């Protein structure tokens, strides 16, 4: 912090001066327990620092609302050409990185069979994750709500689906023709409670997650996609996630790729 | 020649980040043309140095790190002078002229300004401030990731971000059209520390 040069003289304690550099960390929840306690003790007696924290939060939220500028198809194409013509540089042992990451990640999953019990196979899950091009574990973590629903989907598909009496009478947030709710449960998505609805759609397991609006719109990519296309999709070889804004909530749908029911198949609107 | 496999691997890891990367470039470039140049140069260097991508670093953080170097190289070539990064205190008079409990005057200041106006203020920040704001408030990266990307200690990321947001808040307040019409006008004289 060589650039620390507080030229204002004031009669506040040294802590008041030092803590001003920690306020972003406090506002962002990036401080450890010890520093959080120090800041909170100071805030209790310092109005200007209190206001600063509040101001940082408001400002940060405002900035998060600004959509990511789009990349033109023309430029995207030029990038492809530039890369295709680029000379080869260093050598990379093929497959190494992906495997180590996947091993690390898979080992954190609960070891279990890949076939669910309802008489129909959901043998897509691990393979799907292995093959998903844009959703390596690191990438998944970039959008916490997506990572949460993928994890929840896997957990359910790897375990036995809880069969609940009467759940077929439950209507999912986005009802489709010929679909049946197998089970519904509460889970957490993006740090907030969410309601999950497992639906059998032909021979695949589709899970809808009704999540809070706040969580749904937290990520700038999602906001931009929704602003542009009305929904947000992460496609993969074998699994896809669809995000839809609903009235007062958000909806994330996880389905095996190619088995995502069209939104227009919905028997009622997704308004 | 590089194998097709490593090209596929590169595309798999890097392509999903293309437009985000362009977004970060665009938000700090003086023109769209330059944003495109930086993005292309970043991807070409990423391809050249693909073997240096280490197992423990997320592809996106790695790309941003390269972008950061591309931008720095460009500015060095141009002999661009760094803008001074002023330090405001939480007791700054302009800031405190706009109490910020939401919804409140500060909230209103932000709502009064369009995305383009807010972006212009972000753009005008000193480089070291703009970088941390872009990576945190737009890209939502952790301090740890930002520290790696910018080669800084996490504590420095935190202090820069604290100062950057304070300066940005003050500039947005001053740019607020209604500021002139309020009794806070007396605070809009230039602070000697800014
Ligand atoms: Zn204080």
XYZ file of C-alpha atoms and ligand atoms in Angstrom:
466
model
C 0.000 0.000 0.000
C 2.713 2.413 -0.946
C 0.117 4.830 -2.216
C -1.329 5.380 1.214
C -0.879 9.046 1.842
C -3.724 10.480 3.783
C -3.130 14.188 3.676
C -6.238 15.125 5.585
C -5.523 15.942 9.151
C -8.256 15.022 11.517
C -8.632 14.300 15.134
C -10.005 10.812 14.613
C -7.994 7.898 15.837
C -5.471 6.108 13.649
C -8.015 3.361 13.337
C -10.483 5.689 11.646
C -7.846 6.465 9.023
C -6.766 2.884 8.551
C -10.250 1.450 8.472
C -11.225 3.609 5.521
C -9.149 1.309 3.354
C -11.036 -1.715 4.627
C -14.540 -0.460 4.070
C -14.856 -1.955 0.589
C -13.826 -5.289 2.065
C -16.439 -4.922 4.757
C -19.156 -3.887 2.304
C -18.259 -6.823 0.032
C -18.034 -9.403 2.807
C -14.384 -10.039 1.999
C -12.951 -9.380 5.472
C -12.004 -12.153 7.861
C -13.714 -12.424 11.239
C -11.086 -10.475 13.100
C -11.150 -7.490 10.768
C -14.923 -7.618 10.497
C -15.148 -7.320 14.273
C -12.732 -4.381 14.276
C -14.679 -2.580 11.588
C -18.000 -3.210 13.284
C -16.692 -1.859 16.571
C -15.539 1.271 14.774
C -18.734 1.690 12.764
C -20.779 1.652 15.939
C -19.224 4.973 16.833
C -18.440 6.538 13.459
C -21.231 7.928 11.315
C -19.098 8.921 8.337
C -17.616 5.440 7.978
C -21.088 3.945 8.383
C -22.331 6.111 5.549
C -19.343 5.190 3.455
C -20.143 1.494 3.738
C -23.733 2.164 2.753
C -22.615 4.339 -0.161
C -20.216 1.653 -1.380
C -23.001 -0.906 -1.339
C -25.418 1.327 -3.233
C -22.772 2.238 -5.775
C -21.688 -1.348 -6.270
C -25.292 -2.427 -6.842
C -25.812 0.360 -9.351
C -22.721 -0.681 -11.290
C -23.841 -4.301 -11.321
C -27.023 -3.233 -13.108
C -25.125 -2.022 -16.154
C -25.231 -4.635 -18.929
C -22.057 -6.032 -20.451
C -21.367 -4.485 -23.861
C -22.026 -6.950 -26.642
C -19.500 -8.316 -29.064
C -20.465 -8.013 -32.709
C -20.799 -11.129 -34.841
C -18.454 -9.481 -37.281
C -15.715 -9.055 -34.710
C -16.347 -12.549 -33.362
C -15.724 -13.886 -36.851
C -12.553 -11.853 -37.229
C -11.284 -13.307 -33.953
C -11.863 -16.807 -35.292
C -9.858 -15.999 -38.387
C -7.040 -14.353 -36.432
C -6.784 -17.359 -34.137
C -6.951 -19.852 -36.977
C -4.015 -18.098 -38.631
C -2.009 -17.663 -35.447
C 1.267 -19.544 -35.370
C 1.520 -22.292 -32.808
C 3.417 -21.319 -29.715
C 4.258 -23.521 -26.753
C 3.212 -27.133 -26.473
C 0.623 -28.330 -24.135
C 0.270 -31.881 -22.938
C -3.224 -32.627 -24.100
C -5.886 -33.534 -21.610
C -3.813 -32.903 -18.511
C -5.567 -29.875 -17.144
C -9.071 -31.096 -17.658
C -8.429 -34.416 -16.049
C -6.829 -33.069 -12.910
C -9.584 -30.558 -12.424
C -12.276 -33.078 -13.082
C -10.720 -35.584 -10.740
C -10.537 -33.016 -8.007
C -14.080 -32.007 -8.601
C -15.538 -35.440 -8.985
C -13.873 -36.612 -5.808
C -15.892 -34.016 -3.981
C -19.109 -35.524 -5.262
C -20.655 -38.284 -3.312
C -19.701 -41.636 -4.801
C -22.818 -43.362 -5.949
C -24.404 -45.164 -8.814
C -25.330 -43.220 -11.863
C -28.632 -44.943 -12.370
C -31.591 -43.635 -10.490
C -34.315 -45.884 -9.258
C -37.604 -44.817 -10.833
C -37.353 -47.469 -13.562
C -35.841 -45.053 -16.006
C -32.199 -44.249 -16.363
C -30.634 -40.945 -15.657
C -27.237 -42.190 -16.712
C -26.421 -38.875 -18.210
C -25.217 -36.952 -15.293
C -21.530 -37.555 -14.802
C -20.922 -37.986 -18.495
C -22.770 -34.793 -19.157
C -20.578 -32.827 -16.831
C -17.452 -34.394 -18.255
C -18.417 -33.386 -21.738
C -19.812 -29.953 -21.128
C -17.489 -27.674 -23.044
C -18.152 -24.394 -21.340
C -18.907 -25.621 -17.898
C -15.675 -26.731 -16.342
C -15.829 -26.634 -12.556
C -14.116 -23.261 -12.460
C -16.610 -21.819 -14.868
C -19.552 -23.260 -13.053
C -18.523 -21.423 -9.969
C -18.654 -18.149 -11.835
C -22.422 -18.165 -11.690
C -23.260 -19.521 -8.281
C -26.928 -20.116 -9.015
C -26.052 -22.275 -12.020
C -23.527 -24.246 -10.051
C -26.083 -24.706 -7.267
C -28.811 -26.095 -9.498
C -26.384 -28.355 -11.365
C -25.150 -29.726 -8.062
C -28.675 -30.205 -6.833
C -29.681 -31.921 -10.073
C -26.740 -34.283 -9.739
C -27.444 -34.990 -6.125
C -31.001 -35.926 -6.952
C -30.099 -37.927 -10.034
C -27.385 -39.812 -8.190
C -29.554 -40.597 -5.233
C -32.988 -42.024 -5.288
C -35.531 -39.480 -6.173
C -37.784 -38.899 -3.195
C -41.158 -40.255 -4.292
C -43.877 -38.240 -2.719
C -47.519 -39.157 -2.572
C -49.671 -36.526 -4.143
C -46.850 -34.661 -5.783
C -48.309 -35.396 -9.203
C -51.117 -33.023 -8.279
C -48.594 -30.236 -7.709
C -48.275 -27.793 -10.552
C -44.728 -26.694 -11.375
C -43.998 -23.014 -12.037
C -43.804 -23.774 -15.748
C -46.279 -26.556 -16.598
C -45.786 -28.598 -19.771
C -48.171 -30.948 -21.475
C -47.626 -34.636 -20.610
C -45.333 -33.868 -17.720
C -45.714 -35.176 -14.214
C -44.218 -33.784 -11.027
C -42.345 -36.621 -9.312
C -41.233 -34.748 -6.262
C -40.788 -31.299 -4.877
C -38.422 -30.096 -2.186
C -36.739 -27.021 -0.760
C -33.107 -26.340 -1.488
C -30.806 -23.333 -1.531
C -29.776 -21.532 -4.698
C -27.466 -18.532 -4.642
C -27.621 -18.482 -0.860
C -31.398 -18.160 -0.724
C -34.204 -20.698 -0.368
C -35.529 -22.194 -3.582
C -38.284 -24.644 -4.422
C -37.371 -27.553 -6.682
C -39.826 -29.529 -8.825
C -38.614 -32.763 -10.382
C -40.580 -33.510 -13.508
C -40.601 -36.563 -15.675
C -40.750 -35.392 -19.242
C -40.849 -38.373 -21.588
C -37.839 -40.327 -20.428
C -35.788 -37.607 -18.917
C -35.549 -35.915 -15.594
C -36.177 -32.200 -15.780
C -35.940 -30.116 -12.625
C -37.394 -26.647 -12.275
C -36.062 -24.381 -9.564
C -38.064 -21.395 -8.508
C -35.496 -18.958 -7.128
C -35.590 -15.415 -5.829
C -35.580 -12.605 -8.344
C -32.587 -11.075 -6.618
C -30.491 -14.191 -7.094
C -31.709 -14.637 -10.651
C -30.609 -11.196 -11.800
C -27.412 -11.020 -9.793
C -25.093 -12.064 -12.603
C -24.440 -9.558 -15.401
C -24.351 -12.278 -18.075
C -27.777 -13.411 -17.078
C -29.128 -9.875 -17.076
C -27.741 -9.255 -20.496
C -29.011 -12.506 -21.967
C -32.482 -11.892 -20.552
C -32.493 -8.333 -21.822
C -31.507 -9.527 -25.279
C -33.270 -12.833 -25.706
C -35.835 -12.993 -22.923
C -34.086 -15.950 -21.332
C -30.693 -17.253 -20.386
C -29.258 -20.563 -21.566
C -26.140 -22.538 -20.887
C -25.877 -25.265 -23.472
C -23.756 -28.348 -23.263
C -23.363 -31.650 -24.992
C -25.585 -33.410 -22.553
C -27.078 -31.008 -20.102
C -28.598 -27.608 -20.361
C -29.780 -24.919 -18.051
C -32.518 -22.499 -19.012
C -33.176 -19.373 -16.986
C -36.469 -17.511 -17.265
C -37.648 -14.421 -15.437
C -41.026 -15.063 -13.816
C -43.363 -12.732 -12.041
C -41.591 -11.872 -8.771
C -39.153 -14.754 -9.113
C -36.705 -16.464 -11.402
C -36.861 -19.965 -12.833
C -33.939 -22.224 -13.633
C -34.645 -25.427 -15.536
C -32.062 -28.211 -15.773
C -32.593 -30.897 -18.400
C -30.570 -33.335 -20.464
C -29.592 -31.534 -23.667
C -32.157 -31.902 -26.387
C -34.823 -32.666 -23.809
C -35.445 -29.151 -22.666
C -39.134 -28.657 -23.354
C -39.782 -25.570 -25.439
C -41.100 -22.668 -23.452
C -44.023 -22.422 -25.856
C -45.029 -25.966 -24.890
C -45.918 -24.523 -21.566
C -49.641 -24.824 -21.004
C -49.750 -21.509 -19.214
C -47.645 -18.451 -19.825
C -44.360 -17.932 -18.058
C -45.043 -14.240 -17.586
C 2.524 -27.546 -35.340
C 0.194 -27.776 -32.430
C -2.180 -30.673 -32.288
C -5.854 -30.333 -33.045
C -6.450 -31.549 -29.508
C -4.784 -28.593 -27.924
C -6.664 -26.230 -30.222
C -9.913 -27.818 -29.134
C -8.855 -27.543 -25.541
C -8.043 -23.909 -26.022
C -11.424 -23.225 -27.591
C -13.186 -25.135 -24.867
C -11.545 -23.163 -22.114
C -11.320 -19.767 -23.699
C -14.241 -19.302 -26.060
C -16.894 -19.064 -23.345
C -15.083 -16.012 -21.954
C -14.709 -14.166 -25.209
C -17.498 -11.705 -24.873
C -16.904 -11.043 -21.183
C -13.279 -10.367 -21.985
C -14.320 -7.979 -24.709
C -16.635 -6.295 -22.216
C -13.767 -5.627 -19.834
C -11.620 -4.319 -22.677
C -14.408 -2.156 -24.038
C -15.068 -0.602 -20.663
C -11.559 0.693 -20.358
C -10.617 1.383 -23.965
C -10.769 4.872 -25.438
C -12.460 3.500 -28.567
C -14.214 0.406 -29.806
C -11.406 -0.183 -32.248
C -8.891 -0.295 -29.442
C -11.123 -2.594 -27.383
C -11.168 -4.986 -30.331
C -7.403 -4.745 -30.756
C -6.831 -5.501 -27.093
C -9.233 -8.427 -27.138
C -7.631 -9.921 -30.211
C -4.116 -9.408 -28.887
C -5.133 -11.000 -25.583
C -6.527 -14.078 -27.301
C -3.479 -14.402 -29.544
C -1.154 -14.190 -26.557
C -3.342 -16.630 -24.676
C -2.999 -19.079 -27.551
C 0.758 -18.509 -27.746
C 1.153 -19.037 -23.989
C -1.485 -21.699 -23.624
C 1.024 -24.116 -22.119
C 1.533 -21.702 -19.248
C -2.072 -21.897 -18.142
C -1.694 -23.674 -14.886
C -4.087 -26.166 -13.423
C -5.008 -24.066 -10.484
C -5.919 -20.866 -12.243
C -9.337 -20.283 -13.703
C -9.208 -19.613 -17.424
C -11.032 -16.324 -17.092
C -8.668 -14.939 -14.458
C -5.766 -15.976 -16.662
C -7.249 -14.177 -19.674
C -7.850 -11.034 -17.655
C -4.273 -11.146 -16.493
C -3.099 -11.232 -20.079
C -5.499 -8.447 -21.040
C -4.093 -6.375 -18.222
C -0.598 -6.791 -19.635
C -1.741 -6.022 -23.161
C -3.292 -2.769 -21.977
C -0.234 -1.844 -19.918
C 2.095 -2.559 -22.870
C -0.029 -0.426 -25.126
C -0.010 2.477 -22.736
C 3.711 2.155 -22.167
C 4.306 2.339 -25.910
C 2.203 5.476 -26.072
C 4.076 6.959 -23.139
C 0.747 7.553 -21.438
C 1.054 9.317 -18.119
C -0.731 7.806 -15.175
C -3.453 9.941 -13.736
C -2.967 10.566 -10.022
C -5.246 8.517 -7.833
C -6.593 10.908 -5.224
C -7.482 9.726 -1.743
C -10.742 10.914 -0.244
C -11.729 10.307 3.354
C -15.104 9.127 4.508
C -15.474 12.588 6.015
C -15.351 14.293 2.609
C -17.806 17.186 2.533
C -19.269 16.470 -0.903
C -19.866 12.841 -0.033
C -21.518 13.766 3.214
C -23.731 16.332 1.550
C -25.606 13.333 0.134
C -26.685 11.055 2.937
C -26.900 7.585 1.598
C -29.437 5.581 3.488
C -31.478 4.012 0.696
C -33.703 5.330 -0.673
C -31.999 8.640 -0.133
C -30.253 11.442 -1.898
C -27.234 9.377 -2.935
C -29.432 6.617 -4.238
C -31.298 9.276 -6.200
C -28.068 10.675 -7.636
C -27.306 7.251 -9.065
C -30.815 6.752 -10.406
C -30.752 10.172 -12.071
C -27.843 9.183 -14.249
C -28.027 6.903 -17.231
C -25.829 3.842 -17.589
C -23.819 5.771 -20.162
C -23.230 8.631 -17.744
C -22.169 6.274 -14.983
C -19.885 4.436 -17.406
C -18.329 7.716 -18.486
C -17.450 8.415 -14.863
C -15.971 4.923 -14.483
C -14.023 5.504 -17.646
C -12.593 8.756 -16.338
C -11.206 7.138 -13.183
C -7.452 6.771 -12.766
C -6.365 3.432 -14.287
C -5.541 1.786 -10.972
C -8.996 2.665 -9.652
C -10.899 1.726 -12.787
C -9.253 -1.690 -12.899
C -10.449 -2.756 -9.463
C -13.940 -1.364 -10.045
C -14.242 -3.256 -13.340
C -13.031 -6.518 -11.883
C -15.101 -6.308 -8.724
C -18.290 -4.397 -9.429
C -18.734 -5.536 -13.015
C -17.004 -8.909 -13.177
C -17.798 -9.816 -9.561
C -14.455 -11.484 -8.979
C -13.118 -12.186 -5.494
C -10.351 -10.008 -4.055
C -8.103 -13.032 -4.287
C -8.719 -13.377 -8.027
C -8.323 -9.656 -8.588
C -5.050 -9.677 -6.665
C -3.759 -12.452 -8.930
C -4.897 -10.726 -12.088
C -3.364 -7.375 -11.185
C -0.343 -8.732 -9.315
C -1.282 -6.974 -6.116
C -1.639 -7.969 -2.494
C -5.304 -8.595 -1.590
C -5.045 -5.754 0.937
C -4.090 -3.381 -1.857
C -7.083 -4.503 -3.890
C -9.244 -3.649 -0.906
C -7.741 -0.227 -0.270
C -7.865 0.712 -3.948
C -11.445 -0.382 -4.212
C -12.401 1.599 -1.098
C -10.767 4.698 -2.523
C -11.985 4.127 -6.055
C -15.613 3.844 -4.995
C -15.300 6.957 -2.858
C -13.878 8.960 -5.751
C -16.440 7.607 -8.176
C -19.259 8.417 -5.742
C -17.995 11.949 -5.397
C -17.697 12.484 -9.129
C -21.163 11.107 -9.735
C -22.533 13.467 -7.102
C -20.805 16.386 -8.748
C -22.017 15.366 -12.185
C -25.561 15.089 -10.916
C -27.551 17.761 -12.755
C -29.760 18.476 -9.764
C -26.729 19.107 -7.584
C -26.571 22.684 -8.767
C -30.122 23.333 -7.740
C -29.703 22.175 -4.180
C -28.253 23.691 -1.077
C -25.275 21.382 -1.481
C -23.806 23.681 -4.093
C -21.434 25.065 -1.538
C -19.675 21.708 -1.442
C -19.040 21.438 -5.140
C -15.896 23.541 -5.064
C -12.892 21.439 -5.947
C -11.326 19.641 -3.040
C -7.581 20.306 -3.003
C -6.962 16.604 -2.565
C -8.783 15.581 -5.678
Zn -14.513 6.188 10.893
